[in-house]
Short mmCIF file of C-alpha atoms in Angstrom, two decimals:
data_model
loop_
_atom_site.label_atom_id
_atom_site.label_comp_id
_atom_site.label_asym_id
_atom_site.label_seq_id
_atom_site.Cartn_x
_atom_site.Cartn_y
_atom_site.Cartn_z
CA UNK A 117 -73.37 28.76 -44.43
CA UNK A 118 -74.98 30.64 -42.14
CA UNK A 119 -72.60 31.43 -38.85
CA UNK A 120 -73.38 30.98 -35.31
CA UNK A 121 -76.84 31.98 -34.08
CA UNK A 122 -77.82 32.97 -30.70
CA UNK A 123 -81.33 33.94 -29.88
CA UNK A 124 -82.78 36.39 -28.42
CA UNK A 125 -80.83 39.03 -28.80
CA UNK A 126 -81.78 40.73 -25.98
CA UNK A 127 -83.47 39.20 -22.84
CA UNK A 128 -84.91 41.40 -19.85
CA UNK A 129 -86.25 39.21 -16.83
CA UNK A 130 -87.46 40.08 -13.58
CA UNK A 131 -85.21 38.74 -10.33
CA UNK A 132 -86.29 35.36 -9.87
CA UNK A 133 -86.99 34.66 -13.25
CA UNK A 134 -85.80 32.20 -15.33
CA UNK A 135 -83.34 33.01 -18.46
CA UNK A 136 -82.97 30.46 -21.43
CA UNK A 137 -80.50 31.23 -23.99
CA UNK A 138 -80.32 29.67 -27.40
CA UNK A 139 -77.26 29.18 -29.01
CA UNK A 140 -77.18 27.28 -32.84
CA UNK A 141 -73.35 26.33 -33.88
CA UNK A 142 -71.95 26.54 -37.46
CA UNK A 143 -73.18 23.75 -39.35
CA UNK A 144 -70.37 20.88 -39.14
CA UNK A 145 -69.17 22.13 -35.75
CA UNK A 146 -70.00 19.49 -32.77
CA UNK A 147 -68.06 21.79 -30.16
CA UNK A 148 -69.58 24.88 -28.07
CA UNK A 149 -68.45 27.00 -25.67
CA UNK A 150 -70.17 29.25 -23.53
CA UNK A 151 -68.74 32.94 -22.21
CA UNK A 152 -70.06 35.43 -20.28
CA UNK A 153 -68.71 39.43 -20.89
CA UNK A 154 -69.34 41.52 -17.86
CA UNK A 155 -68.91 45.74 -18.36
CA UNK A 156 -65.86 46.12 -18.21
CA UNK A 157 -64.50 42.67 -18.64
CA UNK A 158 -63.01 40.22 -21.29
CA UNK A 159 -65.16 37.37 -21.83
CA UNK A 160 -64.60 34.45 -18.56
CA UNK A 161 -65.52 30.91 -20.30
CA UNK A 162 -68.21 29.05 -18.79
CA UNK A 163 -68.44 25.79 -20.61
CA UNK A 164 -67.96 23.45 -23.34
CA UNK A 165 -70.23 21.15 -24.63
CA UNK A 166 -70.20 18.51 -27.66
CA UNK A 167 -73.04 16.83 -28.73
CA UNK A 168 -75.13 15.43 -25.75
CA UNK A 169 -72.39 15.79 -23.26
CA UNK A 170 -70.96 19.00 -21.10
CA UNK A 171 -67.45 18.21 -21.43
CA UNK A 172 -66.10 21.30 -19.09
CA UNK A 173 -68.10 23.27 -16.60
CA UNK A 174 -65.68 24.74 -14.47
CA UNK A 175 -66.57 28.31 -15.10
CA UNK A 176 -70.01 28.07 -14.61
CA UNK A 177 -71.34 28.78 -11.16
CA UNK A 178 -72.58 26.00 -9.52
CA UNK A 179 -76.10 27.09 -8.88
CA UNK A 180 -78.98 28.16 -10.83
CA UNK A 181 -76.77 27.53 -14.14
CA UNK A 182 -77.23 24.93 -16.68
CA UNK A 183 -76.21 24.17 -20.09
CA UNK A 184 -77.00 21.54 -22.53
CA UNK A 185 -76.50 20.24 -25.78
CA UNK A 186 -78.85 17.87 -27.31
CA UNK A 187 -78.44 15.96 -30.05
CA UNK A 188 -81.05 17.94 -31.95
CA UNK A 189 -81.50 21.66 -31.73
CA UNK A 190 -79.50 24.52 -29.99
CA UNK A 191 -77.51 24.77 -27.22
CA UNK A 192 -79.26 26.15 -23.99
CA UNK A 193 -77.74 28.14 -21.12
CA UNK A 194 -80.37 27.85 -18.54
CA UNK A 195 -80.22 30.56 -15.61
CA UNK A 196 -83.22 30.07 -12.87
CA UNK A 197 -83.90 32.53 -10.48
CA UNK A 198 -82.31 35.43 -12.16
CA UNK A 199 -80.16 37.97 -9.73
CA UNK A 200 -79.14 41.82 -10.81
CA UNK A 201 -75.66 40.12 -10.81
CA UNK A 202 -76.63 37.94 -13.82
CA UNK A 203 -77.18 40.88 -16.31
CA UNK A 204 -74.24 40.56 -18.59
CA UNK A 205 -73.31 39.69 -22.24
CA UNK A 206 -73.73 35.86 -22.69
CA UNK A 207 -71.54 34.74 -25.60
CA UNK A 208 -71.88 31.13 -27.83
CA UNK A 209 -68.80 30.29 -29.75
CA UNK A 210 -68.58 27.06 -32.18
CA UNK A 211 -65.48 25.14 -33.13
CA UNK A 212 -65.01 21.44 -35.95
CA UNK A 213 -62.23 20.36 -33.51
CA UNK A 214 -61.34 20.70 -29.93
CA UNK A 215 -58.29 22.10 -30.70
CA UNK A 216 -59.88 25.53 -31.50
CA UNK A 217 -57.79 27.39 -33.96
CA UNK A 218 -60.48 29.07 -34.76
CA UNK A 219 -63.78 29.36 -33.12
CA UNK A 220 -66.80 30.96 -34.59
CA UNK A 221 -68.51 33.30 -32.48
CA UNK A 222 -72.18 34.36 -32.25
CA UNK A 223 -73.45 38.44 -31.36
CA UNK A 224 -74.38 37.47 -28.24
CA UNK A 225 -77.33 37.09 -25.51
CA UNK A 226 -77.89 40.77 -23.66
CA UNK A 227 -79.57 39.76 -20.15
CA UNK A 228 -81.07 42.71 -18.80
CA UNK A 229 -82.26 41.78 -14.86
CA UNK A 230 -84.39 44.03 -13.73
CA UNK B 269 -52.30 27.67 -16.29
CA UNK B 270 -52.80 30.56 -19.05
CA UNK B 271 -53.60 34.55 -18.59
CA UNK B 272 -53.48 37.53 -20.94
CA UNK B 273 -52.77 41.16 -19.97
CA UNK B 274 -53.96 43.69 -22.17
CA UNK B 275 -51.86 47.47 -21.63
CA UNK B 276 -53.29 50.29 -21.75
CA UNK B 277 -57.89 50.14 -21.61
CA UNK B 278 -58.22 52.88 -24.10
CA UNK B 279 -55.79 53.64 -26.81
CA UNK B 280 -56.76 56.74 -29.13
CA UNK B 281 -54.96 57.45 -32.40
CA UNK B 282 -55.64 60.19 -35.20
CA UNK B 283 -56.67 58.71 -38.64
CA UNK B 284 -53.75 57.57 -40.66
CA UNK B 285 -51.16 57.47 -37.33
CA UNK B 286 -50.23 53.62 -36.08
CA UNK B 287 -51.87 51.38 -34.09
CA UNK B 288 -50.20 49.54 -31.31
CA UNK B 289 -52.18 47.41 -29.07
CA UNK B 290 -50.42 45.18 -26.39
CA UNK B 291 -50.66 41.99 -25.51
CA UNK B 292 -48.77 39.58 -22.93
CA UNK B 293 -49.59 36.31 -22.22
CA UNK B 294 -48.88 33.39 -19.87
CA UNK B 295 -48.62 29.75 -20.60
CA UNK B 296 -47.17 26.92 -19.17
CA UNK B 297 -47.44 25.20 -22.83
CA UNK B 298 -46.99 26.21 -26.28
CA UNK B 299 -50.42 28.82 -26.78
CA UNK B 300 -52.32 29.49 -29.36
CA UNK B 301 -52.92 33.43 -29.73
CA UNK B 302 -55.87 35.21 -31.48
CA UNK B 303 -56.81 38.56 -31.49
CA UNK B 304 -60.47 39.52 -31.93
CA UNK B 305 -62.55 42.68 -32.79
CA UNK B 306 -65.75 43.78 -31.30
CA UNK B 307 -68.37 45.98 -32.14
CA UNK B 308 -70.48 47.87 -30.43
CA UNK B 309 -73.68 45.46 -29.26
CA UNK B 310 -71.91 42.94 -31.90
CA UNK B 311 -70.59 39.47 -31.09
CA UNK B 312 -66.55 38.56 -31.93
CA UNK B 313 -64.75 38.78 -34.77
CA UNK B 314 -61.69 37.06 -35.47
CA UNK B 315 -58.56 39.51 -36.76
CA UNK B 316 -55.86 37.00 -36.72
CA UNK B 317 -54.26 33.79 -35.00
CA UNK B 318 -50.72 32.51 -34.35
CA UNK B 319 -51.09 28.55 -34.58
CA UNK B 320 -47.18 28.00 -33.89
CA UNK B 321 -46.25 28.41 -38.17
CA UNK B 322 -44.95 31.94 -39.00
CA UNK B 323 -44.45 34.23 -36.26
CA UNK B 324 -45.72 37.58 -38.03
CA UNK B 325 -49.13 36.74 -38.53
CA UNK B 326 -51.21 39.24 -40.41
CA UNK B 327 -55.18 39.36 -40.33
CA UNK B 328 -58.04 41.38 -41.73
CA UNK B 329 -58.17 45.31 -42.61
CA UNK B 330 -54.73 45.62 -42.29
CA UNK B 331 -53.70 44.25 -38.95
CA UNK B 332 -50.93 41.83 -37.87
CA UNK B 333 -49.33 40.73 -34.99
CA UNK B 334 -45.85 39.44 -34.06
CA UNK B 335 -45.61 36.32 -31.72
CA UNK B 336 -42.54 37.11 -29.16
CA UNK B 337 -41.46 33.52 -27.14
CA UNK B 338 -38.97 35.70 -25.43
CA UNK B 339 -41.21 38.46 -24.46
CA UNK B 340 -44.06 36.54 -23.94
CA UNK B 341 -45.77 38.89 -26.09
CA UNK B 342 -48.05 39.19 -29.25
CA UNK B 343 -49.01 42.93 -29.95
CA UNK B 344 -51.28 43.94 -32.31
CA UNK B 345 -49.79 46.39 -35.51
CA UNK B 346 -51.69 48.49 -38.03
CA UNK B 347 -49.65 51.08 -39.80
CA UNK B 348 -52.54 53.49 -40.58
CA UNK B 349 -55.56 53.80 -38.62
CA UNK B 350 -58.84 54.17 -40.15
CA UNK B 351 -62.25 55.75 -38.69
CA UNK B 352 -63.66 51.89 -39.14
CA UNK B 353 -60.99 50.94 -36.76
CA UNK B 354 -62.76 52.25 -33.80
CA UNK B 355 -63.84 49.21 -31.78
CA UNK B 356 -62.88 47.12 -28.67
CA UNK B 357 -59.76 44.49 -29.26
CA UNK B 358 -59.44 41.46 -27.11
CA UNK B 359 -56.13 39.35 -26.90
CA UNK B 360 -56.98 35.65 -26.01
CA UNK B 361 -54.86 32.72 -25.65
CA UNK B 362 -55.89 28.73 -26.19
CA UNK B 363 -54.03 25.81 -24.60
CA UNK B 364 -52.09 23.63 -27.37
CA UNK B 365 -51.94 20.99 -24.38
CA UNK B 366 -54.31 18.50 -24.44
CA UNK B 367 -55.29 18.56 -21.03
CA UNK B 368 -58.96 19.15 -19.90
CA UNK B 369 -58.21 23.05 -20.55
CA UNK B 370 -57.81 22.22 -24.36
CA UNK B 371 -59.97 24.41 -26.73
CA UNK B 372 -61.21 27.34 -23.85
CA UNK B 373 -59.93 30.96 -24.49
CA UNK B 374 -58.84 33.00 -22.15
CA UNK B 375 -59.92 36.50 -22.85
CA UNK B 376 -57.64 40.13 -21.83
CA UNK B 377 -60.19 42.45 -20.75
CA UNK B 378 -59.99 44.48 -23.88
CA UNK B 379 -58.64 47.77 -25.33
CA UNK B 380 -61.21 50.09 -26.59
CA UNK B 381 -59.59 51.86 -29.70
CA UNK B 382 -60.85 55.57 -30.93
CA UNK B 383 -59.56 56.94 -33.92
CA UNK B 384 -60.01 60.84 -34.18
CA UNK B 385 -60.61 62.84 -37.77
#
């Protein structure tokens, strides 16, 4: 069972650029969460998803961020425009139930804005 | 609402001494506590949880952690450190409550461990 996939690895963009980060849950888990890790920082959550609906997107700056979770494929953080600012750690983490006792987490999107 | 505060950025121990990272947290509900380990350029690991059963909770390579209602607290313990223990430790705390903050962790903003030879 393979865990939770995130793709690429690392991701350099230009300002003004568009990011698109690819997050594939733990097979069985419906729930995913998005956090970013700045230097420095503890992860800051972005937001949750299930299947075909963003349940919670509270954290996630209200422009030039989107996320979605289709009913087929991976999960995709969308970041247009890119800004210096944007260069952090991007994190996917997967979860069976809501409840989270334990969520799966994936090694992470490095966006580089150059 | 719910926070953790790590103590102390960088803890460094010599090989064999004990490891003692700290870790308060605030919740207006009964939490659910993890600790997890990162590597360098490496995603999360999970060490250990407190899911409101037994309050000494012990994890991977040794670790555990002690959930304190009183003290608000739940430190992480490993009696001998190890050169593989060199990493960065978050605290993070999840909302039992099922409001609309059910399920999102709240991250400290880590301790980086070093172990020295």
């Amino acid at each position: 069972n393979a865990g939770v996939m995130q793709n690429p690895r690392h991701l350099v963009r230009r300002r003004g650029q568009e990011a698109r980060l690819r997050c594939s849950p733990m097979k069985g888990h419906s729930h995913v969460y998005w956090y970013r890790q700045l230097p420095e920082e503890g992860l800051k959550f972005m937001v949750y998803l299930q299947k075909e609906n963003i349940i919670d997107e509270s954290g996630m700056p209200k422009e030039r961020f989107s996320a979605e979770f289709p009913k087929e494929g991976p999960s995709i953080l969308r970041i247009q425009q890119v800004v210096r600012g944007d260069s952090a750690a991007y994190f996917c983490a997967s979860s069976i139930r809501r409840e989270n006792t334990e969520a799966f987490f994936g090694q992470g999107t490095r966006l580089t804005v150059v | 609402a719910q926070s953790v505060t790590q103590l102390g950025s960088h803890v460094s121990v010599s090989e064999g001494a004990l490891v003692l990272l700290r870790c308060n947290y605030s919740s207006s509900v009964p939490p659910y506590l993890f600790w997890y380990v990162q590597y360098p350029n490496q995603g999360l690991q999970l060490l250990l949880k407190y899911t409101s059963a037994a309050t000494l909770v012990k994890g991977i390579n040794g670790f555990e952690a002690e959930f304190k209602k009183s003290e608000t607290s739940f430190h992480l313990t490993k009696p001998s450190a190890h050169m593989s223990d060199a990493a960065e430790y978050f605290c993070a705390v999840s909302s039992a409550d099922r409001g609309s903050t059910l399920g999102r962790l709240y991250f400290g903003r880590g301790t980086q461990l070093t172990v020295w030879p």
